[in-house]
Coordinates of C-alpha atoms and ligand atoms in Angstrom, one line a residue:
X1 CA -14.5 -16.2 -30.6
X2 CA -13.1 -19.5 -31.7
X3 CA -9.7 -19.8 -30.1
X4 CA -8.1 -21.0 -33.3
X5 CA -9.2 -17.9 -35.2
X6 CA -7.4 -15.7 -32.8
X7 CA -4.0 -14.3 -33.7
X8 CA -1.5 -14.9 -31.0
X9 CA -0.1 -11.8 -29.1
X10 CA 2.5 -11.2 -26.6
X11 CA 1.9 -9.9 -23.1
X12 CA 4.9 -11.1 -21.0
X13 CA 7.7 -8.5 -21.0
X14 CA 9.3 -9.0 -17.7
X15 CA 11.4 -11.9 -16.7
X16 CA 11.1 -12.1 -13.0
X17 CA 14.0 -13.2 -10.8
X18 CA 13.7 -16.6 -9.1
X19 CA 11.7 -15.9 -5.9
X20 CA 13.9 -18.4 -4.1
X21 CA 16.6 -15.8 -3.9
X22 CA 14.7 -14.4 -0.9
X23 CA 13.0 -16.2 1.9
X24 CA 9.3 -15.6 2.5
X25 CA 10.2 -13.4 5.5
X26 CA 12.6 -11.4 3.4
X27 CA 10.0 -10.9 0.7
X28 CA 7.4 -9.7 3.1
X29 CA 10.0 -7.4 4.8
X30 CA 10.9 -5.9 1.4
X31 CA 7.2 -5.3 0.7
X32 CA 6.7 -3.7 4.1
X33 CA 9.7 -1.4 3.5
X34 CA 8.3 -0.3 0.2
X35 CA 5.2 1.1 1.8
X36 CA 3.3 -1.9 3.1
X37 CA 2.5 -3.6 -0.2
X38 CA 0.1 -6.5 0.2
X39 CA -0.1 -9.1 -2.5
X40 CA -2.7 -11.8 -3.0
X41 CA -2.5 -14.5 -5.6
X42 CA 0.3 -16.8 -6.8
X43 CA 3.4 -16.0 -8.7
X44 CA 3.6 -12.2 -8.2
X45 CA 7.1 -11.0 -9.1
X46 CA 9.1 -9.1 -6.6
X47 CA 8.6 -5.3 -6.4
X48 CA 11.2 -3.1 -8.2
X49 CA 13.1 -0.3 -6.4
X50 CA 14.4 1.5 -9.5
X51 CA 13.0 2.3 -12.9
X52 CA 16.0 0.7 -14.6
X53 CA 14.9 -2.7 -13.3
X54 CA 12.0 -2.7 -15.7
X55 CA 14.0 -2.9 -18.9
X56 CA 12.0 -0.1 -20.6
X57 CA 13.4 1.7 -23.6
X58 CA 15.5 4.8 -23.0
X59 CA 13.0 7.2 -24.4
X60 CA 10.4 6.1 -21.8
X61 CA 12.9 6.2 -19.0
X62 CA 14.0 9.6 -20.1
X63 CA 10.5 11.0 -19.9
X64 CA 10.1 9.6 -16.4
X65 CA 13.4 10.9 -15.1
X66 CA 14.2 13.9 -17.1
X67 CA 10.8 15.4 -18.1
X68 CA 8.6 14.3 -15.2
X69 CA 11.3 14.1 -12.6
X70 CA 9.9 11.0 -11.1
X71 CA 13.0 9.7 -9.3
X72 CA 11.7 6.5 -8.0
X73 CA 8.6 4.4 -8.4
X74 CA 5.8 4.9 -5.8
X75 CA 4.7 1.8 -3.8
X76 CA 1.9 0.8 -6.2
X77 CA 4.1 1.4 -9.2
X78 CA 6.9 -0.7 -7.6
X79 CA 4.7 -3.8 -7.4
X80 CA 2.0 -3.3 -10.0
X81 CA 4.2 -2.5 -13.0
X82 CA 6.3 -5.7 -12.9
X83 CA 3.2 -7.8 -12.1
X84 CA 1.4 -6.3 -15.2
X85 CA 4.5 -6.6 -17.3
X86 CA 4.5 -10.4 -16.5
X87 CA 1.3 -10.5 -18.4
X88 CA -0.9 -11.0 -15.4
X89 CA -4.4 -9.6 -14.7
X90 CA -4.0 -7.2 -11.8
X91 CA -6.2 -5.5 -9.3
X92 CA -4.4 -2.4 -8.0
X93 CA -5.8 -0.7 -4.9
X94 CA -4.2 2.4 -3.5
X95 CA -5.3 5.8 -2.3
X96 CA -5.8 8.8 -4.6
X97 CA -2.6 10.5 -5.6
X98 CA -0.5 7.4 -5.2
X99 CA 0.5 7.2 -8.8
X100 CA -1.9 4.6 -10.2
X101 CA -1.9 6.1 -13.7
X102 CA 1.7 5.4 -14.5
X103 CA 1.2 1.9 -13.0
X104 CA -0.8 0.8 -15.9
X105 CA 0.4 3.3 -18.6
X106 CA 4.0 2.1 -18.8
X107 CA 2.9 -1.6 -19.2
X108 CA 0.3 -0.5 -21.7
X109 CA 2.7 1.3 -23.9
X110 CA 5.2 -1.6 -23.7
X111 CA 2.4 -3.9 -24.6
X112 CA 1.3 -1.8 -27.6
X113 CA 4.8 -1.5 -29.0
X114 CA 5.2 -5.3 -29.1
X115 CA 2.1 -6.0 -31.1
X116 CA 1.7 -6.4 -34.8
X117 CA 1.0 -2.9 -36.3
X118 CA -2.5 -2.1 -37.4
X119 CA -2.9 -2.9 -41.1
X120 CA -4.3 -0.1 -43.2
X121 CA -7.7 -1.8 -43.4
X122 CA -7.8 -2.7 -39.7
X123 CA -9.5 -0.6 -37.0
X124 CA -7.9 -0.1 -33.6
X125 CA -7.4 0.1 -30.8
X126 CA -5.0 -2.4 -29.3
X127 CA -5.4 -1.0 -25.8
X128 CA -8.5 0.4 -24.1
X129 CA -8.6 2.5 -21.0
X130 CA -12.1 2.9 -19.5
X131 CA -12.6 5.8 -17.1
X132 CA -15.8 7.1 -15.3
X133 CA -15.7 10.7 -16.3
X134 CA -14.7 12.9 -19.2
X135 CA -12.3 15.0 -17.1
X136 CA -10.5 11.9 -16.0
X137 CA -10.3 10.4 -19.5
X138 CA -8.8 13.7 -20.8
X139 CA -6.2 13.7 -18.0
X140 CA -5.2 10.1 -18.7
X141 CA -4.9 10.7 -22.4
X142 CA -2.6 13.7 -21.7
X143 CA -0.5 11.4 -19.6
X144 CA -0.3 8.9 -22.4
X145 CA 0.8 11.6 -24.8
X146 CA 3.7 12.6 -22.6
X147 CA 5.2 9.2 -23.3
X148 CA 4.1 8.7 -26.9
X149 CA 4.4 12.2 -28.4
X150 CA 7.5 11.4 -30.4
X151 CA 6.5 7.8 -31.2
X152 CA 4.4 7.5 -34.5
X153 CA 3.6 3.9 -33.8
X154 CA 1.6 4.7 -30.7
X155 CA -1.3 7.0 -31.2
X156 CA -4.1 7.7 -28.7
X157 CA -7.4 9.4 -28.6
X158 CA -9.8 10.4 -25.9
X159 CA -13.4 9.4 -26.6
X160 CA -16.0 10.9 -24.2
X161 CA -19.5 12.2 -24.5
X162 CA -19.9 15.9 -24.5
X163 CA -16.9 16.5 -26.6
X164 CA -16.5 17.0 -30.3
X165 CA -17.7 13.8 -32.0
X166 CA -16.4 14.8 -35.4
X167 CA -12.9 15.4 -34.1
X168 CA -12.9 12.0 -32.4
X169 CA -14.0 10.3 -35.6
X170 CA -11.3 12.1 -37.7
X171 CA -8.6 10.9 -35.3
X172 CA -10.0 7.3 -35.2
X173 CA -10.0 7.2 -39.0
X174 CA -6.2 7.7 -39.0
X175 CA -5.7 4.5 -37.0
X176 CA -5.4 4.6 -33.3
X177 CA -3.6 2.2 -30.9
X178 CA -4.9 3.5 -27.6
X179 CA -8.4 4.6 -26.8
X180 CA -9.2 6.3 -23.5
X181 CA -13.0 6.4 -23.2
X182 CA -16.0 6.6 -21.0
X183 CA -18.0 3.4 -21.4
X184 CA -21.1 5.0 -22.9
X185 CA -19.2 6.9 -25.6
X186 CA -17.1 3.8 -26.4
X187 CA -20.2 1.8 -27.1
X188 CA -21.7 4.6 -29.3
X189 CA -18.6 4.7 -31.4
X190 CA -18.5 0.9 -31.7
X191 CA -22.0 0.8 -33.2
X192 CA -21.3 3.7 -35.5
X193 CA -20.2 2.6 -39.0
X194 CA -20.3 -1.0 -37.8
X195 CA -16.7 -1.4 -36.8
X196 CA -15.1 0.7 -39.5
X197 CA -14.0 3.3 -37.1
X198 CA -13.4 1.4 -34.0
X199 CA -13.4 -2.3 -33.3
X200 CA -12.7 -4.6 -30.4
X201 CA -11.2 -7.2 -32.6
X202 CA -7.5 -6.3 -32.0
X203 CA -7.9 -5.2 -28.4
X204 CA -5.6 -7.3 -26.2
X205 CA -5.2 -5.0 -23.2
X206 CA -8.0 -3.4 -21.2
X207 CA -7.8 -1.1 -18.2
X208 CA -10.5 0.0 -15.9
X209 CA -9.4 3.1 -14.0
X210 CA -11.2 4.4 -10.9
X211 CA -13.2 1.2 -11.0
X212 CA -15.1 2.1 -7.8
X213 CA -16.5 5.2 -9.5
X214 CA -17.2 3.4 -12.7
X215 CA -19.5 1.2 -10.5
X216 CA -21.0 4.0 -8.5
X217 CA -22.0 5.7 -11.7
X218 CA -23.8 2.6 -12.9
X219 CA -21.5 1.6 -15.8
X220 CA -21.5 -2.1 -14.9
X221 CA -23.9 -3.2 -17.7
X222 CA -21.9 -1.2 -20.3
X223 CA -18.6 -2.6 -19.2
X224 CA -19.9 -6.1 -19.2
X225 CA -21.2 -5.5 -22.7
X226 CA -17.9 -4.2 -23.9
X227 CA -15.9 -7.1 -22.2
X228 CA -18.1 -9.6 -24.0
X229 CA -16.9 -8.4 -27.4
X230 CA -13.2 -8.5 -26.5
X231 CA -11.2 -11.7 -26.9
X232 CA -11.2 -13.8 -23.7
X233 CA -7.5 -14.1 -23.4
X234 CA -7.0 -10.4 -23.3
X235 CA -5.0 -8.9 -20.4
X236 CA -7.2 -7.0 -18.1
X237 CA -6.3 -4.7 -15.2
X238 CA -8.3 -2.7 -12.7
X239 CA -7.3 0.2 -10.5
X240 CA -9.3 1.8 -7.8
X241 CA -8.9 3.8 -4.6
X242 CA -11.4 1.6 -2.8
X243 CA -12.5 -2.0 -3.3
X244 CA -16.1 -2.5 -2.2
X245 CA -17.7 -6.0 -2.3
X246 CA -19.7 -5.4 -5.4
X247 CA -16.6 -4.4 -7.3
X248 CA -14.8 -7.5 -5.9
X249 CA -17.5 -9.7 -7.3
X250 CA -17.3 -8.1 -10.7
X251 CA -13.5 -8.3 -10.7
X252 CA -13.6 -12.0 -9.9
X253 CA -15.9 -12.5 -12.8
X254 CA -14.1 -10.5 -15.4
X255 CA -10.4 -10.9 -14.5
X256 CA -8.5 -14.1 -15.0
X257 CA -6.5 -15.4 -12.0
X258 CA -5.8 -11.8 -10.9
X259 CA -3.0 -10.7 -8.6
X260 CA -4.4 -8.3 -6.2
X261 CA -2.0 -5.6 -5.0
X262 CA -3.0 -3.3 -2.2
X263 CA -1.0 -0.5 -0.7
X264 CA -2.0 -0.1 2.9
X265 CA -2.0 3.5 3.6
X266 CA -3.0 3.0 7.2
X267 CA -0.3 2.8 9.8
X268 CA 1.2 -0.6 10.2
X269 CA 0.7 -0.3 13.9
X270 CA -2.7 -1.0 15.6
X271 CA -4.6 2.3 16.0
X272 CA -5.1 1.6 19.7
X273 CA -1.4 1.8 20.2
X274 CA 0.1 5.2 20.9
X275 CA 3.7 5.3 19.7
X276 CA 6.3 7.3 21.6
X277 CA 10.1 7.5 21.5
X278 CA 13.1 9.0 23.1
X279 CA 16.7 9.3 21.9
X280 CA 19.6 8.8 24.3
X281 CA 23.3 9.6 23.9
X282 CA 24.6 6.8 26.0
X283 CA 23.5 3.5 27.6
X284 CA 23.5 5.3 31.0
X285 CA 21.2 8.0 29.8
X286 CA 19.0 5.4 28.3
X287 CA 18.7 3.5 31.5
X288 CA 17.8 6.6 33.4
X289 CA 15.1 7.4 30.8
X290 CA 13.8 3.9 31.3
X291 CA 13.6 4.5 35.1
X292 CA 11.7 7.7 34.5
X293 CA 9.2 6.1 32.3
X294 CA 8.6 3.2 34.7
X295 CA 8.1 5.6 37.5
X296 CA 5.5 7.5 35.5
X297 CA 3.8 4.2 34.5
X298 CA 3.7 3.1 38.1
X299 CA 2.1 6.4 39.1
X300 CA -0.6 6.0 36.5
X301 CA -1.4 2.5 37.6
X302 CA -1.5 3.4 41.3
X303 CA -3.1 6.7 40.6
X304 CA -6.6 5.8 41.7
X305 CA -7.5 8.2 44.6
X306 CA -7.9 6.5 48.0
X307 CA -11.5 7.6 48.5
X308 CA -12.6 5.7 45.4
X309 CA -14.2 2.3 45.6
X310 CA -11.7 -0.3 46.3
X311 CA -12.9 -2.5 43.5
X312 CA -12.0 0.2 40.9
X313 CA -8.4 0.3 41.9
X314 CA -8.3 -3.4 42.1
X315 CA -9.3 -3.7 38.5
X316 CA -6.6 -1.3 37.4
X317 CA -3.8 -3.6 36.5
X318 CA -1.2 -1.9 34.2
X319 CA 1.5 -4.3 33.2
X320 CA 4.6 -3.4 31.2
X321 CA 6.8 -5.5 28.8
X322 CA 10.4 -4.4 28.2
X323 CA 11.9 -5.8 25.0
X324 CA 15.7 -6.3 24.8
X325 CA 17.9 -7.7 22.1
X326 CA 19.9 -10.3 24.0
X327 CA 19.9 -12.6 27.0
X328 CA 22.8 -10.7 28.5
X329 CA 21.0 -7.4 28.5
X330 CA 17.9 -9.2 29.8
X331 CA 19.8 -10.5 32.8
X332 CA 21.6 -7.3 33.4
X333 CA 18.5 -5.1 33.3
X334 CA 16.7 -7.6 35.6
X335 CA 19.2 -7.1 38.3
X336 CA 19.4 -3.3 37.9
X337 CA 15.6 -2.9 37.9
X338 CA 15.1 -5.2 40.9
X339 CA 17.7 -3.1 42.7
X340 CA 15.4 -0.2 42.0
X341 CA 12.6 -2.1 43.7
X342 CA 10.5 -3.2 40.8
X343 CA 8.8 -6.6 40.5
X344 CA 10.4 -8.1 37.4
X345 CA 9.9 -11.4 35.7
X346 CA 12.1 -12.3 32.8
X347 CA 12.0 -14.9 30.0
X348 CA 14.7 -15.6 27.4
X349 CA 15.9 -18.7 25.5
X350 CA 18.7 -19.3 28.1
X351 CA 16.2 -20.2 30.8
X352 CA 14.8 -23.7 31.3
X353 CA 11.3 -24.1 29.8
X354 CA 9.6 -24.7 33.2
X355 CA 11.1 -21.5 34.6
X356 CA 9.9 -19.5 31.6
X357 CA 6.4 -20.8 32.1
X358 CA 6.4 -20.0 35.8
X359 CA 7.7 -16.5 35.2
X360 CA 5.1 -15.9 32.6
X361 CA 2.3 -17.2 34.9
X362 CA 3.6 -15.0 37.7
X363 CA 3.7 -12.0 35.4
X364 CA 0.1 -12.6 34.4
X365 CA -1.1 -13.0 37.9
X366 CA 0.8 -10.2 39.6
X367 CA -0.8 -6.8 39.0
X368 CA 1.4 -4.0 37.7
X369 CA 4.3 -6.3 37.2
X370 CA 7.0 -6.0 34.5
X371 CA 8.1 -8.6 32.1
X372 CA 11.6 -8.4 30.6
X373 CA 12.1 -10.5 27.4
X374 CA 13.8 -11.0 24.1
X375 CA 11.6 -10.5 21.1
X376 CA 11.6 -14.1 19.9
X377 CA 10.1 -15.4 23.1
X378 CA 7.2 -13.0 23.1
X379 CA 5.6 -14.4 19.9
X380 CA 2.0 -15.3 20.5
X381 CA 2.0 -13.7 24.0
X382 CA -1.4 -12.4 24.7
X383 CA -1.8 -10.5 28.0
X384 CA -4.6 -8.0 27.8
X385 CA -3.4 -6.0 30.8
X386 CA -0.2 -4.9 29.2
X387 CA -0.6 -1.2 28.7
X388 CA 3.1 -0.3 28.1
X389 CA 5.6 -1.8 25.7
X390 CA 9.1 -0.5 26.0
X391 CA 11.5 -1.3 23.2
X392 CA 14.8 -1.0 24.9
X393 CA 17.0 -2.1 22.0
X394 CA 16.1 -0.8 18.6
X395 CA 14.2 -3.3 16.4
X396 CA 15.8 -4.5 13.2
X397 CA 12.8 -5.1 11.0
X398 CA 9.4 -3.7 10.4
X399 CA 7.9 -7.0 11.1
X400 CA 9.6 -7.1 14.5
X401 CA 8.4 -3.5 15.2
X402 CA 4.8 -4.4 14.3
X403 CA 4.9 -7.6 16.3
X404 CA 6.5 -6.0 19.4
X405 CA 4.2 -3.0 19.6
X406 CA 1.3 -5.4 19.1
X407 CA 2.0 -6.9 22.5
X408 CA 0.1 -4.0 24.0
X409 CA -3.5 -2.8 23.3
X410 CA -4.8 -6.3 23.0
X411 CA -8.5 -6.6 22.1
X412 CA -10.2 -3.3 22.8
X413 CA -7.6 -2.1 25.3
X414 CA -5.3 0.9 24.5
X415 CA -1.6 1.0 25.2
X416 CA 1.6 2.9 24.7
X417 CA 4.6 1.6 22.7
X418 CA 7.7 3.5 23.7
X419 CA 11.0 3.1 21.7
X420 CA 14.3 4.1 23.4
X421 CA 16.9 4.7 20.7
X422 CA 20.6 5.3 21.0
X423 CA 21.7 8.2 18.8
X424 CA 23.5 5.8 16.5
X425 CA 20.6 3.4 16.0
X426 CA 19.7 4.9 12.6
X427 CA 18.0 1.7 11.2
X428 CA 15.7 1.7 14.2
X429 CA 15.0 5.4 13.6
X430 CA 14.2 4.7 10.0
X431 CA 11.6 2.1 10.9
X432 CA 10.1 4.2 13.7
X433 CA 9.9 7.3 11.5
X434 CA 7.9 5.3 8.9
X435 CA 5.6 3.8 11.4
X436 CA 4.9 6.8 13.6
X437 CA 1.9 9.0 12.8
X438 CA 2.1 12.7 12.3
X439 CA -0.2 13.4 15.2
X440 CA 2.1 11.3 17.4
X441 CA 5.1 13.2 16.4
X442 CA 3.4 16.4 17.3
X443 CA 3.3 15.2 20.9
X444 CA 7.1 15.1 21.1
X445 CA 9.7 17.8 21.6
X446 CA 10.4 19.3 18.1
X447 CA 14.1 18.9 18.7
X448 CA 13.9 15.2 19.3
X449 CA 11.6 14.9 16.2
X450 CA 14.2 16.6 14.2
X451 CA 16.9 14.3 15.5
X452 CA 14.7 11.3 14.6
X453 CA 14.2 12.6 11.1
X454 CA 17.9 13.2 10.5
X455 CA 18.9 9.8 11.8
X456 CA 16.2 8.3 9.5
X457 CA 17.5 10.3 6.5
X458 CA 21.0 9.2 7.2
X459 CA 19.9 5.6 7.1
X460 CA 17.9 6.2 3.9
X461 CA 20.9 7.8 2.2
X462 CA 23.1 4.9 3.1
X463 CA 20.5 2.5 1.9
X464 CA 20.3 4.1 -1.5
X465 CA 24.0 4.1 -1.9
X466 CA 24.1 0.5 -0.9
X467 CA 26.1 1.2 2.2
X468 CA 23.4 -0.1 4.6
X469 CA 21.0 -2.9 4.1
X470 CA 17.4 -2.4 5.1
X471 CA 17.7 -4.7 8.0
X472 CA 19.2 -7.8 9.3
X473 CA 16.0 -9.4 8.2
X474 CA 17.9 -9.5 4.9
X475 CA 20.9 -10.9 6.6
X476 CA 20.6 -14.2 4.7
X477 CA 22.4 -12.6 1.7
X478 CA 19.0 -12.3 0.1
X479 CA 19.0 -8.7 -0.9
X480 CA 22.6 -8.9 -2.0
X481 CA 21.8 -11.7 -4.3
X482 CA 18.8 -9.9 -5.6
X483 CA 20.6 -6.8 -6.4
X484 CA 23.6 -8.5 -8.0
X485 CA 21.3 -10.8 -10.1
X486 CA 19.4 -7.7 -11.3
X487 CA 22.7 -6.0 -12.2
X488 CA 23.9 -9.1 -14.1
X489 CA 20.7 -9.1 -16.1
X490 CA 21.0 -5.4 -17.0
Ligands
ADP1 P1 -3.8 8.3 -8.6 O1 -4.3 7.8 -9.9 O2 -3.3 7.1 -7.7 O3 -4.7 9.2 -7.9 P2 -1.9 9.8 -10.2 O4 -1.5 8.7 -11.1 O5 -2.9 10.7 -10.7 O6 -2.5 9.1 -8.8 O7 -0.6 10.5 -9.7 C1 -0.7 11.5 -8.7 C2 0.4 12.5 -8.8 O8 1.7 11.9 -8.5 C3 0.5 13.0 -10.2 O9 0.8 14.4 -10.2 C4 1.7 12.3 -10.8 O10 2.3 13.1 -11.8 C5 2.6 12.1 -9.6 N1 3.4 10.9 -9.7 C6 3.1 9.7 -10.2 N2 4.1 8.9 -10.1 C7 5.1 9.5 -9.5 C8 6.5 9.1 -9.1 N3 7.0 7.9 -9.3 N4 7.2 10.1 -8.5 C9 6.7 11.3 -8.2 N5 5.5 11.7 -8.6 C10 4.7 10.8 -9.2
MG2 MG1 -6.1 7.9 -10.9

């Protein structure tokens, strides 16, 4: 292709909001909240939270909401759709069943509608979806049809081996905007009739779906061959459930400055950390729960039977950290716990630097001691013997929760992260409920699990209605700005 021979085309359909509306921390918190979205590459737009933010036509939105009943975008959709609609090459990685199909189909249809229509003597398609198997191609084409059935300007056909060739040719002859194909059959059709039926000349958007399987099934040479015949400035996206190295190498070769978007389905919290929680109705009740937990913890650290080798018990150092939200609570708990006979060290920003250092050193060198601290001061703290983290005041952000729980189970050690919630700390319940694993919930009293869920739901409802903000991590007016700018635009 000579660049100057190429007709220009449009691939940017989404005007992103200025990123500066949110701080980097707020952006990463937003992505954590929407299902642990990880983005690599520069200039990725912010994820959306509602379909209406995409500026799609009402017929498409109506299929989504009224026909398919998809109320909200899934995590991958929230981030991948705006990224693709900006015209970027995108790598989308998320587990099976997470809604990858719509992630590329909506941008594809938007793309097709904006291009010059096929002339009567021109062969399509404009958009190509490559899939590894016949079944998958059929399924994708059915999904396309749901959005384009009433739209005469977007026609699609499924081209796979093993199905009726004549029928495929008949459809292609009528002029087709979207082809969903397996790589082998697509090449067969290209060579048939030397481009009268099918041509890559007008293709400006290519999708590789289930790219890991395309590779496992040995389609790399065919895909490379197809890509060579398509204009170099095409938009190209790749979706996959896994992203092995050989696929990564291929993607880096074929895609141009791709944004890579990964939905991390694993828990945010280190798998060596066991999460537990309790819900109290009053400060007093909460303090008593704390005492109960510390007592148990102490038993477990001193639990080595006397007749065992002394060295064994000496090695067993089980420290605990208690996180609180303010200096005042820190000082107050310090006194109350010392009165109960515990060895407590505490650090917070109100103490002189040298005192903080000494307290930390003493905590490290005293077996089975307890450190009381505010979250900010614990950053970077690495004490391998900490086997219990107690979150005494509910965290306000996911980032804070992940960081705090990460103070235990350092290296190969295991540990417990226990959250003590008051029954009105619904934002904390929301975060915990998202982070905690099903198998960890099963180890709790069903009544308390129910209470956690209903607190979390209450928060979620409030968030949707705009009554609550996700967290004080958004305190800097960021999210307010974002929402109001979005509304202005609409
Ligand atoms: P993947 O390709 O990631 O395996 P699919 O695109 O096949 O996932 O979608 C899995 C299922 O989820 C399908 O039944 C699809 O209809 C449904 N789905 C997709 N997006 C949404 C959404 N936003 N809300 C609810 N269900 C959805
Ligand atoms: Mg899929």
